[in-house]
Amino acid sequence: MPPLLRQAAERSPPRVVADLGAGDGGTLWPLDRAGLVGETIYAVDISAEHVALCERLSPKVHGIVSDVAHVDELEDESVDAVISSQVIEHLPDDRVLAPEIARLLKPGGWFYVSSVIRGSHAFWLYKGRPPAPERWQLDPTHMREYESEQHFRSVLEHPDLELGVVRSSPLKFPLTDPLFRIAALARLIKREQLPEIYLRLPRRLRGARRALGVPIPGYRWVEATGHKRAS
C-alpha cells in the first residue's frame, strides 16, 4: 500500500470507500487487510471481470460496473473516502474525475489519486494505440502521461476540493512479474489467477517484489491526497 494512502486512511479511517477504477483490487485489498475500512468498499470498474474479481477478495466489497466519471449507482455525498489509483491517465477527459470525487464525498471526506509523470526523455516498451498517443510509453492505453506534479495537481482542482499533499517518486518495474507470467504461459498457474496471486503473496515476497525492481527511464509515480471542504 502506498505510504501516503495509508497515512490518509489511518488519520481518518473510512466507514465507506469508493475505489474508482478498482482493477484487480490491488488498492482496495491492502486497505481492507490492514483493517482500515469499516463497512463497505465500492469497487467501481468498467470491466465486469475486474469487478467480479474484487468481489471475491472481501465480503465488504460491493461491485459496480460503471464508467468512473459517472457512477450513477452511488448517491451524492455517500462515501467517506474515494481512491483512484493509476486510472486518470486512461480517461479520454481527465477533467471529469475531480467533479465525480467531489459529488461522491461527504463534507470532510478524503481522497487519494495516483498516476504517472513522464519526463522529457522517458520511454518504455509499449507503443500507444489510437486514440492514445502513438509513441513509446508506459501503457499502450494511456491517453496522457503528466509532465510534472503541477500538471497533475491542475487536473484535480475543484471548488469543493482542497488538495493537500502532491508528491512523486521514481517508478520501478517489478522483476518478479515476468516470472509469474511465464508460469502462466507454461500452465503452471491459471492466467486468471495472476491478480489474486499478486495480492495474496506472503509479506516477505511482497517486500521482495517491491525491492527487485528496475527504474523505468524518465518515469515517476505521482500521488495526491486532499479532502472535500465542509459545506
Coordinates of N, CA and C in Angstrom, one line a residue, residues 90 92 130 148:
H90 N -6.0 7.1 -18.1 CA -6.7 6.3 -19.1 C -7.9 7.0 -19.6
P92 N -10.5 9.6 -21.4 CA -10.5 10.5 -22.5 C -10.4 11.9 -22.1
P130 N -4.1 4.0 -30.9 CA -5.1 5.1 -31.0 C -6.4 4.7 -30.3
S148 N 4.4 17.0 -15.0 CA 5.0 17.4 -13.7 C 4.0 17.3 -12.6

